Amino acid sequence: MTDAIRTPDVLLEGLPDFPWQARYRQVDGLRLAHVDEGDGPPVVFWHGEPTWSFLWRKVAPAVIAAGHRAILPDLPGFGRSDKPIDPDWYSYDRFTAEAARLVEDLDLRGATFVMHDWGGPIGLRVAVEHADRVSRLVILDTGLWTGRQKMSDAWWAFRNFVERTEDLPISFLVDGATKRSLSDEEKAAYDAPFPSVESKAGARAFPLLIPHEEDGPGAAEGRAVLEALAADERPMLFLWASEDPVLSVDIGERFAAAVGHSGIDHVIPDASHFLQEDQGPLIGEKIADWLRA
């Protein structure tokens, strides 16, 4: 058993524009949550740091309306999922294994993966290692950690802030990487899953998991995924924020080229790193139109 915090359900009720109920699975002693709405071919929306499935509330409706089944997991340590309190519990291997377990438990076939931030390294690895279950890839402001990547000054400032800040201000971090200002209700929704310092172990762990040397944990796995994707013929859609302070459009173009794609398909205007908050309905329509085509 893993010592973990379970956010009281009452704290995660009545959130703005998020009417969906959680569905739960028991995995290795943890209660893990996901949203499962709509009917049709499955589309899985993988969130990153320090967000949860609430991030996709303005994106998923257009995909559901286009005749798809939207699945919005909360990774362990986030959202309505249980939160192990030991920072050493969290690793790239473990996140990937838990994500793959969801795909297998739900017996998904022909899935589209929509991935943002840390949802990219996790979802892309699952897509490579379980290619028989994943048919299409939608990539938003993310990358793969190979130990060779160069990180921006803005990212290093963020990492150093996380490392020295025990009580991480979750909504402050999200609001600081959007073009628009979040409402008080939206900020409360990002803070709600984390009722204590101990519950933020996962949010604090993610930035420290990025390898910066070729022999760092997860670097070889990242390089293997990158190499596999470069030869992958599955359809890809690249959507990128116009004004991401950490992952610029230039970085997005280089990442697209590295995985054998022609480039960013749509630069999302007036959007920062959390582009779903700035342009959620537009992103949802772009994905829905692409799936229709």
PDB file of C-alpha atoms in Angstrom:
ATOM      1  CA  MET A   1       0.000   0.000   0.000  1.00  0.00           C
ATOM      2  CA  THR A   2       1.106   3.552  -0.778  1.00  0.00           C
ATOM      3  CA  ASP A   3       0.490   6.367   1.681  1.00  0.00           C
ATOM      4  CA  ALA A   4      -1.711   8.751  -0.249  1.00  0.00           C
ATOM      5  CA  ILE A   5      -4.136  11.611   0.222  1.00  0.00           C
ATOM      6  CA  ARG A   6      -7.653  11.421  -1.161  1.00  0.00           C
ATOM      7  CA  THR A   7      -9.109  14.856  -1.822  1.00  0.00           C
ATOM      8  CA  PRO A   8     -12.591  15.034  -0.260  1.00  0.00           C
ATOM      9  CA  ASP A   9     -15.145  14.710  -3.049  1.00  0.00           C
ATOM     10  CA  VAL A  10     -17.064  17.728  -1.782  1.00  0.00           C
ATOM     11  CA  LEU A  11     -14.118  19.987  -2.667  1.00  0.00           C
ATOM     12  CA  LEU A  12     -14.418  18.965  -6.311  1.00  0.00           C
ATOM     13  CA  GLU A  13     -18.140  19.520  -6.800  1.00  0.00           C
ATOM     14  CA  GLY A  14     -19.871  22.395  -8.565  1.00  0.00           C
ATOM     15  CA  LEU A  15     -16.839  23.530 -10.549  1.00  0.00           C
ATOM     16  CA  PRO A  16     -17.421  26.056 -13.366  1.00  0.00           C
ATOM     17  CA  ASP A  17     -18.160  24.532 -16.800  1.00  0.00           C
ATOM     18  CA  PHE A  18     -17.195  21.073 -15.541  1.00  0.00           C
ATOM     19  CA  PRO A  19     -20.396  19.050 -15.111  1.00  0.00           C
ATOM     20  CA  TRP A  20     -18.876  15.608 -15.624  1.00  0.00           C
ATOM     21  CA  GLN A  21     -18.794  13.012 -12.883  1.00  0.00           C
ATOM     22  CA  ALA A  22     -15.690  11.013 -12.146  1.00  0.00           C
ATOM     23  CA  ARG A  23     -15.356   7.319 -12.774  1.00  0.00           C
ATOM     24  CA  TYR A  24     -12.921   5.425 -10.595  1.00  0.00           C
ATOM     25  CA  ARG A  25     -10.566   2.472 -10.892  1.00  0.00           C
ATOM     26  CA  GLN A  26      -8.636   0.822  -8.078  1.00  0.00           C
ATOM     27  CA  VAL A  27      -4.994   0.394  -9.099  1.00  0.00           C
ATOM     28  CA  ASP A  28      -2.315  -0.837  -6.705  1.00  0.00           C
ATOM     29  CA  GLY A  29      -4.208   0.515  -3.712  1.00  0.00           C
ATOM     30  CA  LEU A  30      -4.926   3.901  -5.297  1.00  0.00           C
ATOM     31  CA  ARG A  31      -8.282   5.247  -6.443  1.00  0.00           C
ATOM     32  CA  LEU A  32      -7.651   6.780  -9.877  1.00  0.00           C
ATOM     33  CA  ALA A  33     -10.198   9.011 -11.597  1.00  0.00           C
ATOM     34  CA  HIS A  34     -11.200   9.734 -15.155  1.00  0.00           C
ATOM     35  CA  VAL A  35     -14.074  11.337 -17.026  1.00  0.00           C
ATOM     36  CA  ASP A  36     -15.760   9.224 -19.710  1.00  0.00           C
ATOM     37  CA  GLU A  37     -18.374  11.050 -21.801  1.00  0.00           C
ATOM     38  CA  GLY A  38     -19.944  10.569 -25.220  1.00  0.00           C
ATOM     39  CA  ASP A  39     -20.101   7.683 -27.645  1.00  0.00           C
ATOM     40  CA  GLY A  40     -17.948   6.773 -30.608  1.00  0.00           C
ATOM     41  CA  PRO A  41     -14.235   6.352 -31.287  1.00  0.00           C
ATOM     42  CA  PRO A  42     -12.232   7.160 -28.114  1.00  0.00           C
ATOM     43  CA  VAL A  43     -10.257  10.367 -27.671  1.00  0.00           C
ATOM     44  CA  VAL A  44      -8.027  10.474 -24.587  1.00  0.00           C
ATOM     45  CA  PHE A  45      -6.955  13.880 -23.242  1.00  0.00           C
ATOM     46  CA  TRP A  46      -3.703  13.703 -21.244  1.00  0.00           C
ATOM     47  CA  HIS A  47      -3.009  16.664 -18.940  1.00  0.00           C
ATOM     48  CA  GLY A  48       0.333  17.778 -17.561  1.00  0.00           C
ATOM     49  CA  GLU A  49       1.816  19.917 -14.783  1.00  0.00           C
ATOM     50  CA  PRO A  50       0.208  21.132 -12.488  1.00  0.00           C
ATOM     51  CA  THR A  51      -3.237  20.698 -14.038  1.00  0.00           C
ATOM     52  CA  TRP A  52      -5.893  17.980 -14.162  1.00  0.00           C
ATOM     53  CA  SER A  53      -8.843  17.002 -16.366  1.00  0.00           C
ATOM     54  CA  PHE A  54     -10.500  20.362 -15.581  1.00  0.00           C
ATOM     55  CA  LEU A  55      -8.024  21.812 -18.125  1.00  0.00           C
ATOM     56  CA  TRP A  56      -9.942  20.171 -20.992  1.00  0.00           C
ATOM     57  CA  ARG A  57     -13.453  21.361 -20.083  1.00  0.00           C
ATOM     58  CA  LYS A  58     -13.638  23.833 -23.011  1.00  0.00           C
ATOM     59  CA  VAL A  59     -11.957  21.518 -25.521  1.00  0.00           C
ATOM     60  CA  ALA A  60     -13.772  18.222 -25.075  1.00  0.00           C
ATOM     61  CA  PRO A  61     -17.376  19.378 -25.821  1.00  0.00           C
ATOM     62  CA  ALA A  62     -16.697  19.937 -29.539  1.00  0.00           C
ATOM     63  CA  VAL A  63     -15.079  16.511 -29.794  1.00  0.00           C
ATOM     64  CA  ILE A  64     -18.030  14.860 -28.041  1.00  0.00           C
ATOM     65  CA  ALA A  65     -20.478  16.737 -30.288  1.00  0.00           C
ATOM     66  CA  ALA A  66     -18.574  15.419 -33.334  1.00  0.00           C
ATOM     67  CA  GLY A  67     -19.442  11.870 -32.318  1.00  0.00           C
ATOM     68  CA  HIS A  68     -16.520  10.804 -30.171  1.00  0.00           C
ATOM     69  CA  ARG A  69     -16.040   9.358 -26.709  1.00  0.00           C
ATOM     70  CA  ALA A  70     -13.943  11.732 -24.589  1.00  0.00           C
ATOM     71  CA  ILE A  71     -11.816  10.241 -21.812  1.00  0.00           C
ATOM     72  CA  LEU A  72     -10.104  12.678 -19.454  1.00  0.00           C
ATOM     73  CA  PRO A  73      -7.788  10.932 -16.968  1.00  0.00           C
ATOM     74  CA  ASP A  74      -6.435  12.479 -13.807  1.00  0.00           C
ATOM     75  CA  LEU A  75      -2.886  11.237 -13.401  1.00  0.00           C
ATOM     76  CA  PRO A  76      -1.908   9.889  -9.961  1.00  0.00           C
ATOM     77  CA  GLY A  77      -1.226  12.863  -7.713  1.00  0.00           C
ATOM     78  CA  PHE A  78      -3.614  15.159  -9.576  1.00  0.00           C
ATOM     79  CA  GLY A  79      -7.282  16.064  -9.767  1.00  0.00           C
ATOM     80  CA  ARG A  80      -9.720  13.551  -8.331  1.00  0.00           C
ATOM     81  CA  SER A  81      -7.112  10.769  -8.265  1.00  0.00           C
ATOM     82  CA  ASP A  82      -5.353   9.769  -5.056  1.00  0.00           C
ATOM     83  CA  LYS A  83      -2.087  11.555  -4.311  1.00  0.00           C
ATOM     84  CA  PRO A  84       0.912   9.583  -2.994  1.00  0.00           C
ATOM     85  CA  ILE A  85       2.727  11.792  -0.506  1.00  0.00           C
ATOM     86  CA  ASP A  86       6.258  10.439  -1.101  1.00  0.00           C
ATOM     87  CA  PRO A  87       7.961  12.455  -3.867  1.00  0.00           C
ATOM     88  CA  ASP A  88      10.114   9.421  -4.696  1.00  0.00           C
ATOM     89  CA  TRP A  89       6.957   7.500  -5.688  1.00  0.00           C
ATOM     90  CA  TYR A  90       6.718   9.581  -8.848  1.00  0.00           C
ATOM     91  CA  SER A  91       8.740   8.661 -11.936  1.00  0.00           C
ATOM     92  CA  TYR A  92       8.424   8.715 -15.703  1.00  0.00           C
ATOM     93  CA  ASP A  93       8.201   4.926 -15.742  1.00  0.00           C
ATOM     94  CA  ARG A  94       5.432   4.894 -13.153  1.00  0.00           C
ATOM     95  CA  PHE A  95       3.354   7.614 -14.815  1.00  0.00           C
ATOM     96  CA  THR A  96       3.652   5.799 -18.139  1.00  0.00           C
ATOM     97  CA  ALA A  97       2.720   2.455 -16.613  1.00  0.00           C
ATOM     98  CA  GLU A  98      -0.347   3.962 -14.934  1.00  0.00           C
ATOM     99  CA  ALA A  99      -1.412   5.625 -18.207  1.00  0.00           C
ATOM    100  CA  ALA A 100      -0.993   2.368 -20.123  1.00  0.00           C
ATOM    101  CA  ARG A 101      -2.996   0.572 -17.439  1.00  0.00           C
ATOM    102  CA  LEU A 102      -5.943   2.909 -18.049  1.00  0.00           C
ATOM    103  CA  VAL A 103      -5.846   2.233 -21.796  1.00  0.00           C
ATOM    104  CA  GLU A 104      -5.830  -1.490 -21.137  1.00  0.00           C
ATOM    105  CA  ASP A 105      -8.447  -1.419 -18.375  1.00  0.00           C
ATOM    106  CA  LEU A 106     -10.839   0.462 -20.667  1.00  0.00           C
ATOM    107  CA  ASP A 107      -9.799  -1.793 -23.583  1.00  0.00           C
ATOM    108  CA  LEU A 108      -9.382   1.190 -25.886  1.00  0.00           C
ATOM    109  CA  ARG A 109      -8.861   0.537 -29.589  1.00  0.00           C
ATOM    110  CA  GLY A 110      -8.324   3.009 -32.398  1.00  0.00           C
ATOM    111  CA  ALA A 111      -7.825   5.793 -29.864  1.00  0.00           C
ATOM    112  CA  THR A 112      -6.772   9.356 -30.532  1.00  0.00           C
ATOM    113  CA  PHE A 113      -4.377  10.752 -27.926  1.00  0.00           C
ATOM    114  CA  VAL A 114      -4.507  14.504 -27.228  1.00  0.00           C
ATOM    115  CA  MET A 115      -1.441  15.506 -25.206  1.00  0.00           C
ATOM    116  CA  HIS A 116      -0.212  18.653 -23.492  1.00  0.00           C
ATOM    117  CA  ASP A 117       2.792  19.452 -21.309  1.00  0.00           C
ATOM    118  CA  TRP A 118       3.839  16.302 -19.371  1.00  0.00           C
ATOM    119  CA  GLY A 119       0.919  14.523 -21.000  1.00  0.00           C
ATOM    120  CA  GLY A 120       3.148  14.469 -24.090  1.00  0.00           C
ATOM    121  CA  PRO A 121       6.090  12.398 -22.814  1.00  0.00           C
ATOM    122  CA  ILE A 122       3.650  10.084 -21.059  1.00  0.00           C
ATOM    123  CA  GLY A 123       1.073   9.751 -23.830  1.00  0.00           C
ATOM    124  CA  LEU A 124       3.607   9.502 -26.650  1.00  0.00           C
ATOM    125  CA  ARG A 125       5.459   6.710 -24.880  1.00  0.00           C
ATOM    126  CA  VAL A 126       2.212   4.814 -24.354  1.00  0.00           C
ATOM    127  CA  ALA A 127       1.345   5.401 -28.015  1.00  0.00           C
ATOM    128  CA  VAL A 128       4.675   3.899 -29.092  1.00  0.00           C
ATOM    129  CA  GLU A 129       4.684   0.987 -26.655  1.00  0.00           C
ATOM    130  CA  HIS A 130       0.992   0.170 -27.244  1.00  0.00           C
ATOM    131  CA  ALA A 131       0.717   1.198 -30.880  1.00  0.00           C
ATOM    132  CA  ASP A 132      -2.020  -1.349 -31.561  1.00  0.00           C
ATOM    133  CA  ARG A 133      -4.392   0.695 -29.388  1.00  0.00           C
ATOM    134  CA  VAL A 134      -3.598   4.239 -30.596  1.00  0.00           C
ATOM    135  CA  SER A 135      -4.374   5.423 -34.128  1.00  0.00           C
ATOM    136  CA  ARG A 136      -3.902   9.235 -34.081  1.00  0.00           C
ATOM    137  CA  LEU A 137      -1.839  11.791 -32.171  1.00  0.00           C
ATOM    138  CA  VAL A 138      -2.700  15.406 -31.319  1.00  0.00           C
ATOM    139  CA  ILE A 139       0.222  17.324 -29.842  1.00  0.00           C
ATOM    140  CA  LEU A 140      -0.020  20.647 -27.970  1.00  0.00           C
ATOM    141  CA  ASP A 141       2.925  22.504 -26.394  1.00  0.00           C
ATOM    142  CA  THR A 142       4.923  19.546 -25.210  1.00  0.00           C
ATOM    143  CA  GLY A 143       8.061  17.585 -26.039  1.00  0.00           C
ATOM    144  CA  LEU A 144      10.164  14.558 -25.208  1.00  0.00           C
ATOM    145  CA  TRP A 145      12.925  14.547 -22.622  1.00  0.00           C
ATOM    146  CA  THR A 146      16.041  12.964 -24.089  1.00  0.00           C
ATOM    147  CA  GLY A 147      18.749  14.397 -21.845  1.00  0.00           C
ATOM    148  CA  ARG A 148      19.877  16.439 -24.844  1.00  0.00           C
ATOM    149  CA  GLN A 149      17.124  19.048 -24.906  1.00  0.00           C
ATOM    150  CA  LYS A 150      17.917  22.641 -24.065  1.00  0.00           C
ATOM    151  CA  MET A 151      15.541  24.327 -21.634  1.00  0.00           C
ATOM    152  CA  SER A 152      14.714  28.016 -21.689  1.00  0.00           C
ATOM    153  CA  ASP A 153      15.584  30.491 -18.959  1.00  0.00           C
ATOM    154  CA  ALA A 154      11.863  30.742 -18.186  1.00  0.00           C
ATOM    155  CA  TRP A 155      11.709  27.008 -17.590  1.00  0.00           C
ATOM    156  CA  TRP A 156      14.750  27.017 -15.314  1.00  0.00           C
ATOM    157  CA  ALA A 157      13.188  29.834 -13.298  1.00  0.00           C
ATOM    158  CA  PHE A 158      10.029  27.725 -12.953  1.00  0.00           C
ATOM    159  CA  ARG A 159      11.987  24.615 -11.957  1.00  0.00           C
ATOM    160  CA  ASN A 160      14.001  26.468  -9.338  1.00  0.00           C
ATOM    161  CA  PHE A 161      10.823  28.009  -7.940  1.00  0.00           C
ATOM    162  CA  VAL A 162       9.190  24.588  -7.618  1.00  0.00           C
ATOM    163  CA  GLU A 163      12.258  23.057  -6.017  1.00  0.00           C
ATOM    164  CA  ARG A 164      12.413  25.632  -3.252  1.00  0.00           C
ATOM    165  CA  THR A 165       8.659  26.111  -2.697  1.00  0.00           C
ATOM    166  CA  GLU A 166       7.112  23.419  -0.533  1.00  0.00           C
ATOM    167  CA  ASP A 167       3.572  24.812  -0.635  1.00  0.00           C
ATOM    168  CA  LEU A 168       3.266  25.193  -4.399  1.00  0.00           C
ATOM    169  CA  PRO A 169       0.699  27.857  -5.465  1.00  0.00           C
ATOM    170  CA  ILE A 170      -1.071  25.791  -8.131  1.00  0.00           C
ATOM    171  CA  SER A 171      -3.547  28.315  -9.523  1.00  0.00           C
ATOM    172  CA  PHE A 172      -0.882  31.034  -9.498  1.00  0.00           C
ATOM    173  CA  LEU A 173       1.260  28.900 -11.812  1.00  0.00           C
ATOM    174  CA  VAL A 174      -1.614  28.205 -14.194  1.00  0.00           C
ATOM    175  CA  ASP A 175      -2.838  31.790 -14.220  1.00  0.00           C
ATOM    176  CA  GLY A 176       0.699  33.007 -14.851  1.00  0.00           C
ATOM    177  CA  ALA A 177       0.910  31.006 -18.093  1.00  0.00           C
ATOM    178  CA  THR A 178      -2.358  32.113 -19.698  1.00  0.00           C
ATOM    179  CA  LYS A 179      -3.039  35.180 -21.819  1.00  0.00           C
ATOM    180  CA  ARG A 180      -6.336  35.903 -20.106  1.00  0.00           C
ATOM    181  CA  SER A 181      -6.826  36.126 -16.350  1.00  0.00           C
ATOM    182  CA  LEU A 182      -8.547  33.180 -14.734  1.00  0.00           C
ATOM    183  CA  SER A 183     -11.659  33.926 -12.717  1.00  0.00           C
ATOM    184  CA  ASP A 184     -11.631  33.363  -8.965  1.00  0.00           C
ATOM    185  CA  GLU A 185     -13.823  30.301  -9.504  1.00  0.00           C
ATOM    186  CA  GLU A 186     -11.394  28.855 -12.043  1.00  0.00           C
ATOM    187  CA  LYS A 187      -8.436  29.466  -9.768  1.00  0.00           C
ATOM    188  CA  ALA A 188     -10.286  27.724  -6.956  1.00  0.00           C
ATOM    189  CA  ALA A 189     -10.907  24.747  -9.256  1.00  0.00           C
ATOM    190  CA  TYR A 190      -7.188  24.351  -9.937  1.00  0.00           C
ATOM    191  CA  ASP A 191      -6.389  24.624  -6.236  1.00  0.00           C
ATOM    192  CA  ALA A 192      -9.221  22.349  -5.068  1.00  0.00           C
ATOM    193  CA  PRO A 193      -7.494  18.969  -5.641  1.00  0.00           C
ATOM    194  CA  PHE A 194      -4.631  19.994  -3.352  1.00  0.00           C
ATOM    195  CA  PRO A 195      -5.989  20.585   0.176  1.00  0.00           C
ATOM    196  CA  SER A 196      -2.585  20.364   1.893  1.00  0.00           C
ATOM    197  CA  VAL A 197       1.144  20.711   1.327  1.00  0.00           C
ATOM    198  CA  GLU A 198       1.513  16.924   1.357  1.00  0.00           C
ATOM    199  CA  SER A 199      -1.026  16.523  -1.437  1.00  0.00           C
ATOM    200  CA  LYS A 200       1.205  18.525  -3.799  1.00  0.00           C
ATOM    201  CA  ALA A 201       4.025  15.958  -3.968  1.00  0.00           C
ATOM    202  CA  GLY A 202       3.167  15.037  -7.570  1.00  0.00           C
ATOM    203  CA  ALA A 203       2.964  18.647  -8.697  1.00  0.00           C
ATOM    204  CA  ARG A 204       6.359  19.301  -7.160  1.00  0.00           C
ATOM    205  CA  ALA A 205       7.866  16.113  -8.602  1.00  0.00           C
ATOM    206  CA  PHE A 206       7.163  16.630 -12.305  1.00  0.00           C
ATOM    207  CA  PRO A 207       9.664  19.449 -13.058  1.00  0.00           C
ATOM    208  CA  LEU A 208      12.401  17.580 -11.205  1.00  0.00           C
ATOM    209  CA  LEU A 209      11.882  14.447 -13.329  1.00  0.00           C
ATOM    210  CA  ILE A 210      13.174  16.032 -16.542  1.00  0.00           C
ATOM    211  CA  PRO A 211      16.623  14.547 -17.298  1.00  0.00           C
ATOM    212  CA  HIS A 212      19.372  16.957 -18.291  1.00  0.00           C
ATOM    213  CA  GLU A 213      22.055  14.372 -18.991  1.00  0.00           C
ATOM    214  CA  GLU A 214      21.949  11.554 -21.512  1.00  0.00           C
ATOM    215  CA  ASP A 215      22.246   8.966 -18.743  1.00  0.00           C
ATOM    216  CA  GLY A 216      19.580  10.598 -16.541  1.00  0.00           C
ATOM    217  CA  PRO A 217      16.470   8.620 -15.535  1.00  0.00           C
ATOM    218  CA  GLY A 218      14.028   8.558 -18.421  1.00  0.00           C
ATOM    219  CA  ALA A 219      16.418   9.993 -21.021  1.00  0.00           C
ATOM    220  CA  ALA A 220      17.031   6.728 -22.884  1.00  0.00           C
ATOM    221  CA  GLU A 221      13.309   6.032 -22.917  1.00  0.00           C
ATOM    222  CA  GLY A 222      12.639   9.509 -24.304  1.00  0.00           C
ATOM    223  CA  ARG A 223      15.174   8.988 -27.081  1.00  0.00           C
ATOM    224  CA  ALA A 224      13.604   5.631 -27.952  1.00  0.00           C
ATOM    225  CA  VAL A 225      10.165   7.211 -28.237  1.00  0.00           C
ATOM    226  CA  LEU A 226      11.543  10.031 -30.389  1.00  0.00           C
ATOM    227  CA  GLU A 227      13.270   7.573 -32.711  1.00  0.00           C
ATOM    228  CA  ALA A 228      10.120   5.471 -33.035  1.00  0.00           C
ATOM    229  CA  LEU A 229       7.936   8.475 -33.800  1.00  0.00           C
ATOM    230  CA  ALA A 230      10.314   9.700 -36.495  1.00  0.00           C
ATOM    231  CA  ALA A 231       9.431   6.554 -38.454  1.00  0.00           C
ATOM    232  CA  ASP A 232       5.757   6.490 -37.407  1.00  0.00           C
ATOM    233  CA  GLU A 233       3.130   6.884 -40.125  1.00  0.00           C
ATOM    234  CA  ARG A 234       0.123   7.508 -37.901  1.00  0.00           C
ATOM    235  CA  PRO A 235      -1.682  10.823 -38.502  1.00  0.00           C
ATOM    236  CA  MET A 236      -0.495  13.698 -36.308  1.00  0.00           C
ATOM    237  CA  LEU A 237      -1.962  17.119 -35.621  1.00  0.00           C
ATOM    238  CA  PHE A 238       0.254  19.825 -34.100  1.00  0.00           C
ATOM    239  CA  LEU A 239      -1.481  22.718 -32.327  1.00  0.00           C
ATOM    240  CA  TRP A 240       0.766  25.286 -30.631  1.00  0.00           C
ATOM    241  CA  ALA A 241       0.233  28.444 -28.599  1.00  0.00           C
ATOM    242  CA  SER A 242       1.354  31.672 -30.229  1.00  0.00           C
ATOM    243  CA  GLU A 243       2.970  33.001 -27.060  1.00  0.00           C
ATOM    244  CA  ASP A 244       4.189  30.123 -24.911  1.00  0.00           C
ATOM    245  CA  PRO A 245       6.990  31.553 -22.730  1.00  0.00           C
ATOM    246  CA  VAL A 246       8.557  28.136 -22.141  1.00  0.00           C
ATOM    247  CA  LEU A 247       7.866  26.193 -25.350  1.00  0.00           C
ATOM    248  CA  SER A 248       7.980  28.723 -28.168  1.00  0.00           C
ATOM    249  CA  VAL A 249       6.612  28.219 -31.675  1.00  0.00           C
ATOM    250  CA  ASP A 250      10.187  27.642 -32.875  1.00  0.00           C
ATOM    251  CA  ILE A 251      10.549  24.806 -30.366  1.00  0.00           C
ATOM    252  CA  GLY A 252       7.261  23.383 -31.589  1.00  0.00           C
ATOM    253  CA  GLU A 253       8.452  23.458 -35.181  1.00  0.00           C
ATOM    254  CA  ARG A 254      11.673  21.668 -34.261  1.00  0.00           C
ATOM    255  CA  PHE A 255       9.768  19.038 -32.309  1.00  0.00           C
ATOM    256  CA  ALA A 256       7.400  18.459 -35.236  1.00  0.00           C
ATOM    257  CA  ALA A 257      10.364  17.989 -37.564  1.00  0.00           C
ATOM    258  CA  ALA A 258      12.020  15.599 -35.113  1.00  0.00           C
ATOM    259  CA  VAL A 259       8.998  13.288 -35.161  1.00  0.00           C
ATOM    260  CA  GLY A 260       8.729  13.422 -38.947  1.00  0.00           C
ATOM    261  CA  HIS A 261       5.833  15.878 -39.183  1.00  0.00           C
ATOM    262  CA  SER A 262       5.737  18.755 -41.649  1.00  0.00           C
ATOM    263  CA  GLY A 263       5.412  21.404 -38.932  1.00  0.00           C
ATOM    264  CA  ILE A 264       2.845  23.043 -36.699  1.00  0.00           C
ATOM    265  CA  ASP A 265      -0.556  22.702 -38.346  1.00  0.00           C
ATOM    266  CA  HIS A 266      -2.219  25.538 -36.460  1.00  0.00           C
ATOM    267  CA  VAL A 267      -0.649  28.256 -34.321  1.00  0.00           C
ATOM    268  CA  ILE A 268      -3.356  29.133 -31.808  1.00  0.00           C
ATOM    269  CA  PRO A 269      -3.605  32.946 -31.554  1.00  0.00           C
ATOM    270  CA  ASP A 270      -3.651  34.925 -28.306  1.00  0.00           C
ATOM    271  CA  ALA A 271      -2.633  31.883 -26.305  1.00  0.00           C
ATOM    272  CA  SER A 272       0.058  31.093 -23.755  1.00  0.00           C
ATOM    273  CA  HIS A 273       1.271  27.741 -22.414  1.00  0.00           C
ATOM    274  CA  PHE A 274      -2.135  26.720 -21.050  1.00  0.00           C
ATOM    275  CA  LEU A 275      -3.732  27.354 -24.424  1.00  0.00           C
ATOM    276  CA  GLN A 276      -6.807  25.366 -23.427  1.00  0.00           C
ATOM    277  CA  GLU A 277      -7.688  28.169 -21.016  1.00  0.00           C
ATOM    278  CA  ASP A 278      -7.148  30.859 -23.632  1.00  0.00           C
ATOM    279  CA  GLN A 279      -8.715  29.215 -26.681  1.00  0.00           C
ATOM    280  CA  GLY A 280     -10.450  26.022 -25.548  1.00  0.00           C
ATOM    281  CA  PRO A 281     -13.438  26.071 -27.928  1.00  0.00           C
ATOM    282  CA  LEU A 282     -11.206  26.896 -30.919  1.00  0.00           C
ATOM    283  CA  ILE A 283      -8.874  24.023 -30.068  1.00  0.00           C
ATOM    284  CA  GLY A 284     -11.835  21.682 -29.671  1.00  0.00           C
ATOM    285  CA  GLU A 285     -13.134  22.628 -33.111  1.00  0.00           C
ATOM    286  CA  LYS A 286      -9.704  22.199 -34.706  1.00  0.00           C
ATOM    287  CA  ILE A 287      -9.456  18.685 -33.280  1.00  0.00           C
ATOM    288  CA  ALA A 288     -13.045  17.809 -34.209  1.00  0.00           C
ATOM    289  CA  ASP A 289     -12.570  19.059 -37.791  1.00  0.00           C
ATOM    290  CA  TRP A 290      -9.371  17.052 -38.146  1.00  0.00           C
ATOM    291  CA  LEU A 291     -11.037  13.901 -36.839  1.00  0.00           C
ATOM    292  CA  ARG A 292     -13.908  14.382 -39.296  1.00  0.00           C
ATOM    293  CA  ALA A 293     -11.416  14.652 -42.148  1.00  0.00           C
TER     294      ALA A 293
END
